[in-house]
XYZ file of C-alpha atoms in Angstrom:
581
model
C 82.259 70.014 68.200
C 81.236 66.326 68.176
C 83.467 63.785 69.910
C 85.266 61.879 67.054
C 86.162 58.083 67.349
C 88.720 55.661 65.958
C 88.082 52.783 64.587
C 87.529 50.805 67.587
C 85.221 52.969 68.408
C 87.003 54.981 71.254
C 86.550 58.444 71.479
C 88.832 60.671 70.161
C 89.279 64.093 71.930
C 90.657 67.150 70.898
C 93.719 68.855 71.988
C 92.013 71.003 74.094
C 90.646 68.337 75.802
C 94.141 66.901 76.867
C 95.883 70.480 77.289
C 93.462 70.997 79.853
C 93.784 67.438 81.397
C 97.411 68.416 81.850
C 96.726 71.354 83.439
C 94.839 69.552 86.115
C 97.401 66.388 86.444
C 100.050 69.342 87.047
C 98.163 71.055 90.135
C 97.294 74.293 88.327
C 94.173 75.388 90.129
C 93.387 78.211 88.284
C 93.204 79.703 84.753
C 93.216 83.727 84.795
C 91.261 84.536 81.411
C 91.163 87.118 78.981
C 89.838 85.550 76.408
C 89.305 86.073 72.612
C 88.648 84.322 69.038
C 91.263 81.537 69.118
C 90.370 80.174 72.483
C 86.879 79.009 70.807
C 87.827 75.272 70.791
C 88.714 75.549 74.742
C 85.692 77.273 75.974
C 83.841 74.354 74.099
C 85.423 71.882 75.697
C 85.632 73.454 79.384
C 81.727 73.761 78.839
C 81.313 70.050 77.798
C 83.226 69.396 80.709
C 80.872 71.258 82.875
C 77.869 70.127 81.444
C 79.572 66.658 82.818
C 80.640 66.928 85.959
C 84.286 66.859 85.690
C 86.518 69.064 87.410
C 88.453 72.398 86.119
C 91.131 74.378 86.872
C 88.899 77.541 88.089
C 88.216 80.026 85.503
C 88.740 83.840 86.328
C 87.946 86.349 84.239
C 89.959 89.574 83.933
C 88.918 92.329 82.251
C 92.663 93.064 81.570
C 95.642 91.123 80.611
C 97.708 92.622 83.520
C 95.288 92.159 86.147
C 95.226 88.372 85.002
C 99.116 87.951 84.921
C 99.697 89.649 88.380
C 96.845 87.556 89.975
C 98.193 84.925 88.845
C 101.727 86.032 90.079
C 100.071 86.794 93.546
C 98.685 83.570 94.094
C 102.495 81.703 92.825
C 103.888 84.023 95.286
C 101.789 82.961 97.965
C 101.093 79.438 97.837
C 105.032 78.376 95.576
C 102.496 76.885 92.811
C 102.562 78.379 89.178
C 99.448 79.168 87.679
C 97.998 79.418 83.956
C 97.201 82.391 82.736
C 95.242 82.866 78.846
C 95.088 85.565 77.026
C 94.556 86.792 72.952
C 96.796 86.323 70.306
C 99.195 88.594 69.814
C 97.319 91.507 71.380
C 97.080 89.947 74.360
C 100.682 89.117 74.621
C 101.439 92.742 74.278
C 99.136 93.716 76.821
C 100.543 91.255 79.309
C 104.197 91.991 78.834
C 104.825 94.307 81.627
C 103.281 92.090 83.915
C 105.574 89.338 82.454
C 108.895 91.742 82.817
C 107.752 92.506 86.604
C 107.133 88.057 87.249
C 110.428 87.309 85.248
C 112.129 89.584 87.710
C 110.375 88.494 90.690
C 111.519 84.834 89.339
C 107.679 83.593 89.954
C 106.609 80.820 88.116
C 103.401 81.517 85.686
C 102.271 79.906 82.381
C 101.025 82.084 79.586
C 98.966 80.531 77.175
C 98.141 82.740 74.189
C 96.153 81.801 71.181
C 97.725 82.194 67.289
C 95.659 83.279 64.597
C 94.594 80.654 62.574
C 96.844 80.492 59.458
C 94.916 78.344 57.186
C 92.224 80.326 54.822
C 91.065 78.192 51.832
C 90.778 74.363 52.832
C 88.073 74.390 55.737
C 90.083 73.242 58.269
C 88.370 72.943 61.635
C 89.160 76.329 63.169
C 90.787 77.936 60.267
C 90.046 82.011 59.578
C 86.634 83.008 59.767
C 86.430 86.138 60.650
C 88.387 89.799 59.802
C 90.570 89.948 62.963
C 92.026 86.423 62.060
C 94.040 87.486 58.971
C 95.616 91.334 60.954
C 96.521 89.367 63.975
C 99.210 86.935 62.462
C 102.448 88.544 62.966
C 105.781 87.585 62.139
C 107.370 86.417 65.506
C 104.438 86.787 68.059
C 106.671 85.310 71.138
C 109.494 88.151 70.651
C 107.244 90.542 72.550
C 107.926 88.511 75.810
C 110.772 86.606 74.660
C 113.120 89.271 77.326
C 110.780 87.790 79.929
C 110.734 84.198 79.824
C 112.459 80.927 80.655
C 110.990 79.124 77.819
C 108.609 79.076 74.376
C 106.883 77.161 72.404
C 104.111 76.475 70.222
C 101.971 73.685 70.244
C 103.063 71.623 66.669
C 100.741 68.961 67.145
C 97.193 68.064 68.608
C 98.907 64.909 70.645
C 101.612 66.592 71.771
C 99.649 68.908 74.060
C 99.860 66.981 77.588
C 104.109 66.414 76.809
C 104.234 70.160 75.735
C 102.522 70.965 79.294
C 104.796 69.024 81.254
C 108.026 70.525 79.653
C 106.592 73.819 80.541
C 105.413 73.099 83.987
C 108.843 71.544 84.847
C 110.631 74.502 82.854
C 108.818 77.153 85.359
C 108.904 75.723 88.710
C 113.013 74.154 87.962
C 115.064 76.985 89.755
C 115.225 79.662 89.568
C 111.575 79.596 88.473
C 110.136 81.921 86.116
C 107.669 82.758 83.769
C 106.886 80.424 80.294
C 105.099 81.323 77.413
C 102.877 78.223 75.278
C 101.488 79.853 71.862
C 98.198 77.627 71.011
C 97.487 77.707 67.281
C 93.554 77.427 67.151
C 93.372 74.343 64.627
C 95.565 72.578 66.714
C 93.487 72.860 69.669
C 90.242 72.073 67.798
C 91.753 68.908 66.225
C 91.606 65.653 67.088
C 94.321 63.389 69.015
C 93.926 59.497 67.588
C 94.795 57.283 70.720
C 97.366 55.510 68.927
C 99.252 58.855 68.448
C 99.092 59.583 72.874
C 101.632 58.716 75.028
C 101.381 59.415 79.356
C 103.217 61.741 80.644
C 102.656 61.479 84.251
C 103.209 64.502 86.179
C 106.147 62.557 88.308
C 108.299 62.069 84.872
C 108.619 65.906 84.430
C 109.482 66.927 88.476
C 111.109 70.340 88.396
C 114.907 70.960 89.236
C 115.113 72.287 92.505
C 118.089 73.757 93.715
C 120.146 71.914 96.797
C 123.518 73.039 98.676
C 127.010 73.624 98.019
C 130.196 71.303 98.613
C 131.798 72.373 102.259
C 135.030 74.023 101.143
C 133.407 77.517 99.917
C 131.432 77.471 102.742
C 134.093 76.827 105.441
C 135.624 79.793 103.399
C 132.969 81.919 104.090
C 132.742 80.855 107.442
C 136.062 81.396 108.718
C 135.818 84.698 106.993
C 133.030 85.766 109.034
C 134.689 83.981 112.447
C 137.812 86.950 111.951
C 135.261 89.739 110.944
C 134.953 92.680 112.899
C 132.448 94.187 110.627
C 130.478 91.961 108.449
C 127.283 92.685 106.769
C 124.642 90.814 105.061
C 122.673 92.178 102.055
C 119.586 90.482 100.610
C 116.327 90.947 98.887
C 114.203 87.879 98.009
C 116.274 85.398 100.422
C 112.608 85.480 101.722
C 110.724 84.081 99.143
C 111.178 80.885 100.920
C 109.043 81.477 104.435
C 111.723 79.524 106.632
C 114.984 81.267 105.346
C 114.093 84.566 107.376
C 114.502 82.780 110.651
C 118.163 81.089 109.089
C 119.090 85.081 107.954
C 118.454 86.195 111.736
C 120.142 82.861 113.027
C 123.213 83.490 111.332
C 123.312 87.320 112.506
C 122.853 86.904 115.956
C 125.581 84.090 115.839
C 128.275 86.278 114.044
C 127.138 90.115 115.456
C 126.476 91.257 112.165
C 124.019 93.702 110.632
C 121.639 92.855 107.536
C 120.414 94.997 105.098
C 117.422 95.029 102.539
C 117.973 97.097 99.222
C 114.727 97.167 97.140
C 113.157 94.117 99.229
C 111.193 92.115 97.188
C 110.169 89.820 100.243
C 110.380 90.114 104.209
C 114.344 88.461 104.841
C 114.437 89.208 108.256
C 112.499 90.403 111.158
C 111.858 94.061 111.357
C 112.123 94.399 115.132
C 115.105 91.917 115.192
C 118.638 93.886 116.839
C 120.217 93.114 113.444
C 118.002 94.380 111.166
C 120.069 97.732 109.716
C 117.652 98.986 107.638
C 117.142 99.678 103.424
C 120.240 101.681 102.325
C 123.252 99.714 102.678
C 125.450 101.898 101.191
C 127.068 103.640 104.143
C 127.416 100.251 105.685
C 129.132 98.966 102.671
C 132.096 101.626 102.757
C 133.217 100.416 106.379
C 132.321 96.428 106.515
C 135.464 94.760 106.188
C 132.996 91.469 105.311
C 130.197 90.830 103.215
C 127.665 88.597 101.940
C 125.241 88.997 99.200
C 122.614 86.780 100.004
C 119.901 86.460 97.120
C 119.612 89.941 96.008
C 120.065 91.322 92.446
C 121.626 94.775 92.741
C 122.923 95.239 96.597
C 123.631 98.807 96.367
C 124.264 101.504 93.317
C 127.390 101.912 92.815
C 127.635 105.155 91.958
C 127.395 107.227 95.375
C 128.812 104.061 97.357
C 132.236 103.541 97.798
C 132.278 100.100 99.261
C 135.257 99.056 101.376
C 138.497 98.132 98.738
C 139.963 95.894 101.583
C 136.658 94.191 102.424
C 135.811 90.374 101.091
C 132.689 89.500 99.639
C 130.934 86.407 99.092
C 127.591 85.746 97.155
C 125.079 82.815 98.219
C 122.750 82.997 95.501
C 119.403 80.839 93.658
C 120.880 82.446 90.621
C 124.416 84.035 91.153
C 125.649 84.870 87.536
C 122.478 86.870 86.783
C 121.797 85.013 83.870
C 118.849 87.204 82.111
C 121.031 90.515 83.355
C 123.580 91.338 80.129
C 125.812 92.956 82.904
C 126.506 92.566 86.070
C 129.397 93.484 87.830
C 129.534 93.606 91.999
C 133.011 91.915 92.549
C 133.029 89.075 95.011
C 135.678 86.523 95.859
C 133.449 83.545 96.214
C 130.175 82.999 94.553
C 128.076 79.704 95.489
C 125.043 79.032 93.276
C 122.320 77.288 95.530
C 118.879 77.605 98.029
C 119.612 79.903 100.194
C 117.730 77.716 103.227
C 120.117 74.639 102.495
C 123.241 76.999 102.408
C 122.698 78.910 105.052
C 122.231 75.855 107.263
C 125.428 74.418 106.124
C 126.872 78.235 106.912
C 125.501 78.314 110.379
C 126.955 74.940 111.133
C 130.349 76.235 109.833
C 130.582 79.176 112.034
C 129.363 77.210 115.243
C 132.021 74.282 114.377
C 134.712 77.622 114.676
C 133.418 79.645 117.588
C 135.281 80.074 120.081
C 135.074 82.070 123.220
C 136.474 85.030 122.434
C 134.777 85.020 118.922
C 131.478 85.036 121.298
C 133.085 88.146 123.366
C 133.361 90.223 119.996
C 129.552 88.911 118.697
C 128.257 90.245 122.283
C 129.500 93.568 121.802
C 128.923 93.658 118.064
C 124.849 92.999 118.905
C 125.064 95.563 122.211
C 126.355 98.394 119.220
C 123.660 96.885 116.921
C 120.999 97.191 119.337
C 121.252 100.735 120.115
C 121.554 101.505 116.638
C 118.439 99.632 115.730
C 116.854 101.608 118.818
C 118.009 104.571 117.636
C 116.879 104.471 113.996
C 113.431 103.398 115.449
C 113.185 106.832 117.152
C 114.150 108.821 113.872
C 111.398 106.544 112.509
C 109.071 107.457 115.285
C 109.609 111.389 114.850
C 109.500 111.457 110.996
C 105.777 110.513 111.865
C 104.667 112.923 114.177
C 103.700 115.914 112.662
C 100.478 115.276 110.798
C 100.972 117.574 107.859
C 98.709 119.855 106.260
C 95.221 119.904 104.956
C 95.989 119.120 100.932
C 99.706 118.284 102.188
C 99.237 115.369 104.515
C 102.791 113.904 106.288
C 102.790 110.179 104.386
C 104.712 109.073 107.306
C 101.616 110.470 109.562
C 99.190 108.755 107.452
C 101.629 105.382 106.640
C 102.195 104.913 110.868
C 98.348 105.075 111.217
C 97.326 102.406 108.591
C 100.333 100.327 110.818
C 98.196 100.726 113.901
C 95.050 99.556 112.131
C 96.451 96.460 111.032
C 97.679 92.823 112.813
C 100.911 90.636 112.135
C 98.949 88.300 109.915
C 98.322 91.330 107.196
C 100.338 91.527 103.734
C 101.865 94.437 102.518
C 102.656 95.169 99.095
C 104.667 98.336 98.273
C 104.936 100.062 95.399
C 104.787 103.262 96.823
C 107.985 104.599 94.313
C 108.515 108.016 95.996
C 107.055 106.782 99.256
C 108.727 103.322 99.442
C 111.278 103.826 102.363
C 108.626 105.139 104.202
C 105.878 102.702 103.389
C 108.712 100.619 104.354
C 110.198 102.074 107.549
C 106.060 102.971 108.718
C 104.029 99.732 108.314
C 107.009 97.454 109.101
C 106.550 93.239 108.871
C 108.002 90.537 111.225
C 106.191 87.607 109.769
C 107.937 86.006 106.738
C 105.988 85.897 103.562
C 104.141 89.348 104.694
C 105.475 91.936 102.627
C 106.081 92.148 98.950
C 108.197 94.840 97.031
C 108.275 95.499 93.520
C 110.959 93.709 91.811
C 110.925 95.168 88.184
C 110.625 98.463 86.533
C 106.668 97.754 85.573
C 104.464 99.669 87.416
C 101.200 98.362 88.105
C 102.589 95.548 90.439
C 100.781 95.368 93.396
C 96.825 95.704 92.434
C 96.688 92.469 90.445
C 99.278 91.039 92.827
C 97.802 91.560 95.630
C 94.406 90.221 94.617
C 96.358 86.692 94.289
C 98.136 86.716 97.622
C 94.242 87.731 98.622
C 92.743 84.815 96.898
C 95.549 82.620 98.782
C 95.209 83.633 101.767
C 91.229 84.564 101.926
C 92.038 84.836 105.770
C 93.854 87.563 106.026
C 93.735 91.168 105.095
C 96.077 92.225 101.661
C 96.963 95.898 101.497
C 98.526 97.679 98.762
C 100.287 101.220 98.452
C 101.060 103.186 95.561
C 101.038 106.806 94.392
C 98.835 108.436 92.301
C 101.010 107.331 88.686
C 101.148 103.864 89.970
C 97.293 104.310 90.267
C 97.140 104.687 86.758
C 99.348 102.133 85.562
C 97.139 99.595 87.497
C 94.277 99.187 85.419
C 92.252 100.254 88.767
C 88.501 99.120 86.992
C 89.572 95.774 86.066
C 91.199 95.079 89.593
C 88.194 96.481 91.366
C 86.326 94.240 89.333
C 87.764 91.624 89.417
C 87.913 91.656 93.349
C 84.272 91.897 93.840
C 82.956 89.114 91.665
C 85.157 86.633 92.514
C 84.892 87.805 96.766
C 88.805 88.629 97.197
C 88.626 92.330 98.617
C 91.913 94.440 98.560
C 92.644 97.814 100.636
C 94.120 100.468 98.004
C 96.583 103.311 99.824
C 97.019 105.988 97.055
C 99.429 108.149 97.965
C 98.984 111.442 95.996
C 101.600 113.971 95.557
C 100.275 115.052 91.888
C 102.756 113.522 89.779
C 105.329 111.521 88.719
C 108.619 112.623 91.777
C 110.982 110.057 90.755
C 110.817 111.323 86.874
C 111.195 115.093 88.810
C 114.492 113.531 90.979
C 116.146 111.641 88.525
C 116.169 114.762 86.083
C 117.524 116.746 89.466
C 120.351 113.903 89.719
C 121.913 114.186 86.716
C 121.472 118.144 85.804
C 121.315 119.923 89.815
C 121.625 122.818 88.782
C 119.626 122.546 84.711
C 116.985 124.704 82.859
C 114.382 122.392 84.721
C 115.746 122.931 88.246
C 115.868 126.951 87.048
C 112.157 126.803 85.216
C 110.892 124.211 87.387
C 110.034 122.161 84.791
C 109.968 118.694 85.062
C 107.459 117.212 82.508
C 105.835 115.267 85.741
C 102.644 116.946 86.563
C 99.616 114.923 86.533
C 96.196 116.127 85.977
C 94.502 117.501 88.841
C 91.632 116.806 90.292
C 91.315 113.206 89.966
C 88.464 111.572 92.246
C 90.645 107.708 92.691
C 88.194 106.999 95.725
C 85.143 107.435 92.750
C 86.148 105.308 90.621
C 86.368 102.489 93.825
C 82.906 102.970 94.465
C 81.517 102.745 90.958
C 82.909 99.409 91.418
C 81.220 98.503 94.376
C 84.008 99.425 96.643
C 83.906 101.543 99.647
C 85.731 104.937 98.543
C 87.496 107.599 101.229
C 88.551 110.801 100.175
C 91.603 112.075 102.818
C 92.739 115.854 102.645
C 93.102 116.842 106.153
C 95.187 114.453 108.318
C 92.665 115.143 111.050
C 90.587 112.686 109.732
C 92.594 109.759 108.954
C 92.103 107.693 111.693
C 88.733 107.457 111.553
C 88.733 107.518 107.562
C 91.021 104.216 107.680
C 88.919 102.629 110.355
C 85.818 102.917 107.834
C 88.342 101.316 105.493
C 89.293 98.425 107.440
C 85.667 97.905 108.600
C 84.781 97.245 104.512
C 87.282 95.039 103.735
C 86.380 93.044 107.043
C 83.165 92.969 105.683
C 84.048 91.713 102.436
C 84.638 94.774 100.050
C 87.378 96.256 98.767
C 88.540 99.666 100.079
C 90.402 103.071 98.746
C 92.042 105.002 100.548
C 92.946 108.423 98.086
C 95.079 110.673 100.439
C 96.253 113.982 99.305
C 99.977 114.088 100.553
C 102.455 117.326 99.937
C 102.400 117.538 96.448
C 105.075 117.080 94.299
C-alpha cells in the first residue's frame, strides 16, 4: 500500500492512517485486538508506522473478544480514560456483546471498532472481497447485535471523515453518563485514500465531553431539611464510587446526619467498610422502618418483592443518570429526583445540612451514630463467627477460606467479585476501605472480572488485582485467553474459584418461585456441572502457578504460595473445593 499524492505532490494517506491519528490526539493508549480480514489496511499502516518511528496506541492481542472488551473496561475503570477495542466483523461483534451488556451497565466508556465485510465484488476496488469469508460475513444490520448496549453507532461513510467520526465518538463515550460506542469500519474505506483538500482538523479540544455539574439549591435545601427532621434516614448507593473522592463525601454526610448507608449489588467501594455507618448489603429491612431516604447513584436499591419499604417515608434520588434511560421500566417512587455528579451534589448537600444544624439536631446525630456503632460492631462479630469453622475436606467453609485470602492481602489490593452464590460473603470476608478498591459485577454477563481485572492490573501494575468467582463463572471467562493474555503482556492476576459443583443461583431461583415443586421433591435442578474439573491445570498450562485446595487445613499455606507468584510476576489460581451445591 504505496503512499498516494495529490497533485502538489503531498502525500495522501489513507483512512487508516488518520483513524489512528485520532486515536492518539484523543489519549487512547491502547488498542485491545482481535483481529481478522478487514483490519488488513490498519495492520499495514500501524506497521509503516513502526517501521518509522512514530508512536501508537499499544497493541494487545486477545485471543478472545471478551477478554479484549473487559481489559479494556478494566483499565477505563481504573484510570476514567476510554479505550479502543477491535475486533472482526460481525463475528466479532457477537462475541463481544456480553462484555458490551456488562460495560453499558457499568456505564464505562470503551470504543468498539469492528471491521464490515467488504461489499464491493466486481470493480477491483482497493480492499474489495477477496476471499470466501468476505461474501458470508455481510449481514443485514451488523450493529443490532450491540445496539441494547451502546450510547452511539456509526459507520465510517467516508475515508476523510475518519478523524471527525473519532471525535464524535470519543466525546459521545466519555459525555455522562459514559458508556460504551460502537464505530463499524468498512475495509475499502479504511484502505482508501483521503485528498488533503477533502480534511478538515478536528482538534481534540472542539469535541470535550459533557460532564455532568450540580443542581440549583431549592431541591437540595429540600433534601436537606428533610434529613435535618429525620429520625431514621438511610442512604442507598452502588457506583456513587466510581468517582475515588465521593466515598469520603458519602461518609461526610453520614456522620453529619446519624444515618446508616447501604450497598445493594455494589459495583464500586461508596463508603468505608470499617466506617460506624456503613450498614451493610441488604437494605431491605432498613428500608421498611427509615422514615428518610436517599438513593444515591444506584440502579435497583432493593427488590421489591420481599421489601416492604416504609409508606410514610420520603425519598429522594441524587443520581448521574436518574430516569434510567436504557432501563424500559423503572419504578422506585421518590419525591424528588436531581440528575447530576454525585461529588458536586453531595457537597452542595453537606453544606445544606450544616447551614440547618442546630444543637439539638447534633444531640439526635450523637445518639443515632452511638446505635449505629454497636450495630456495625455487632454485625462484625456475626461476620467474624460465620468464618470460624474451617469446613470439611471436599466441603471447605468459603467464609474460612474468603477471611484467609483477607489476611494475605494489604489496603492497596483490588477486589473484584463475581462470586454469584458467594458474593455477600466475598463481600462481608475480604472487606475494602480504600475507594476505587473493589469492583462488583454490574450486569447479568458473567465472565466480568477475569478480563476486568487484567485492566485495573495493567493500570495499576503496582498493586496486586484479585478476582473471585465460582466454578460457572470460571467457565464463562474464557480462562486460556485471560491466562494468556496476562503472561505475555506481564499483568499477573490471582484467580479465587470458588467451587460448589454447579450453577446455585439457577438451583435457588427455581426454589423461589416453586418451594415446594417436582425439583425441590426430585432434587432436580438442571445445575450440576461436570465433575472433576482440574481449573488450577489449566493455570499452569499457561504458565501460571496452579493450587489445588480440598482440605481447609491447607489453605493458608496454599494462598501464601499464591501470593508469593503473583509477587513474583505470575498469575495465580486458587481452585478450592467448597460444600458443594
Amino acid at each position: 500500500m504505496e503512499l498516494q499524492r495529490s497533485p502538489d505532490n503531498t502525500p495522501t494517506h489513507t483512512a487508516s492512517h488518520h483513524l489512528l491519528q485520532a486515536l492518539l490526539d484523543h489519549g487512547v493508549d491502547y488498542l485491545f485486538c482481535n483481529l481478522g480480514t478487514d483490519h488488513a489496511p490498519l495492520i499495514e499502516e500501524m506497521a509503516r508506522w513502526r517501521e518509522q518511528g512514530r508512536a501508537l496506541p499499544q497493541v494487545v492481542l486477545c485471543p478472545h473478544e471478551n477478554t479484549a472488551l473487559h481489559m479494556a473496561g478494566g483499565y477505563a475503570i481504573a484510570t476514567g480514560r476510554g479505550q479502543a477495542v477491535l475486533v472482526h466483523v460481525d463475528a466479532g461483534t457477537a462475541n463481544s456483546a456480553m462484555a458490551m451488556h456488562n460495560l453499558f451497565r457499568a456505564r464505562v466508556p470503551v470504543l468498539l471498532m469492528a471491521g464490515r465485510a467488504p461489499a464491493t465484488t466486481f470493480n477491483q476496488v482497493e480492499g474489495g472481497r477477496d476471499t470466501y469469508v468476505h461474501f458470508v460475513q455481510e449481514p443485514f444490520d451488523q450493529a443490532s447485535v450491540v445496539r441494547p448496549y451502546v450510547k452511539w453507532e456509526y459507520t465510517l461513510p467516508w475515508p476523510s471523515m475518519a478523524a471527525e467520526v473519532i471525535a464524535r465518538a470519543h466525546s459521545v463515550m466519555q459525555s455522562d453518563p459514559p458508556g460504551p460506542v460502537y464505530l463499524m469500519l468498512p475495509r475499502e474505506m479504511l484502505a482508501a485514500p483521503c485528498p488533503p483538500q477533502e480534511l478538515h482538523p478536528f482538534p481534540p479540544a472542539s469535541h470535550r465531553p459533557v460532564k455532568a455539574g450540580g443542581t440549583h439549591p431549592a431541591p437540595i435545601q429540600q433534601i436537606a431539611e428533610k434529613l435535618v427532621a429525620s429520625e431514621d434516614p438511610l442512604l442507598v448507593t452502588a457506583y456513587a464510587g466510581r468517582n475515588l473522592r465521593t466515598p469520603r463525601l458519602v461518609e461526610e454526610l453520614a456522620l453529619l446526619t446519624g444515618m446508616r448507608v447501604c450497598e445493594f449489588n455494589s459495583v464500586h467501594l461508596n463508603i468505608r467498610r470499617d466506617s460506624p455507618c456503613f450498614a451493610g448489603y441488604l437494605p431491605g429491612a432498613f428500608a421498611e422502618k427509615a422514615d428518610v431516604g436517599l438513593m444515591l447513584d444506584v440502579d435497583v436499591p432493593w427488590v421489591p418483592k420481599t421489601t416492604r419499604v416504609n409508606p410514610n417515608a420520603w425519598w429522594a434520588q441524587m443520581d448521574l443518570d436518574a430516569i434510567k434511560r436504557d432501563m424500559p421500566m423503572w419504578g422506585f417512587a421518590t419525591q424528588a429526583r436531581i440528575e447530576g455528579d454525585s461529588e458536586v451534589l453531595l457537597g452542595q448537600l453537606i453544606e445544606a445540612v450544616k447551614a440547618l444544624a442546630t444543637p439539638a439536631f447534633e444531640a439526635r446525630v450523637a445518639e443515632r451514630l452511638k446505635k449505629l456503632e454497636g450495630e456495625h460492631a455487632a454485625r462484625q462479630r456475626r461476620i467474624d463467627a460465620a468464618a470460624e469453622a474451617p469446613g470439611e475436606p471436599g466441603a471447605i467453609n468459603p467464609a474460612y477460606l474468603c477471611a484467609a485470602i483477607h489476611r494475605a492481602l494489604d489496603g492497596r489490593d483490588t477486589v473484584l467479585n463475581e462470586g454469584i452464590r458467594n458474593t455477600l460473603t466475598v463481600f462481608d470476608q475480604v472487606p475494602r476501605n480504600e475507594p476505587g478498591t473493589l469492583l462488583g459485577l454490574p450486569g447479568g454477563g458473567l465472565g466480568f472480572s477475569a478480563g476486568t481485572a487484567l485492566g485495573v492490573k495493567l493500570a495499576r501494575p503496582d498493586t496486586r488485582v484479585v478476582h473471585f468467582v465460582g466454578d460457572g463463572t470460571f467457565y464463562f471467562s474464557n480462562a486460556t485467553s485471560t491466562l494468556a493474555v496476562a503472561r505475555e503482556y506481564g499483568v499477573p492476576i490471582f484467580t479465587v474459584v470458588l467451587d460448589n459443583g454447579g450453577w446455585s443461583a439457577v438451583k435457588e431461583a427455581t426454589l423461589r418461585m416453586y418451594p415446594k415443586g417436582r425439583a425441590f421433591a426430585t432434587n432436580d435442578y438442571a445445575s450440576v456441572l461436570p465433575t472433576g474439573m482440574d481449573f488450577a491445570g489449566v493455570a499452569e498450562a499457561a504458565g501460571a502457578h496452579g493450587e489445588r485446595l480440598v482440605d481447609p487445613a491447607d489453605a493458608e499455606a496454599a494462598i501464601a504460595r499464591c501470593i508469593r507468584a503473583l509477587d513474583e510476576g505470575r498469575s495465580a489460581l486458587l481452585h478450592a473445593r467448597i460444600a458443594p451445591l
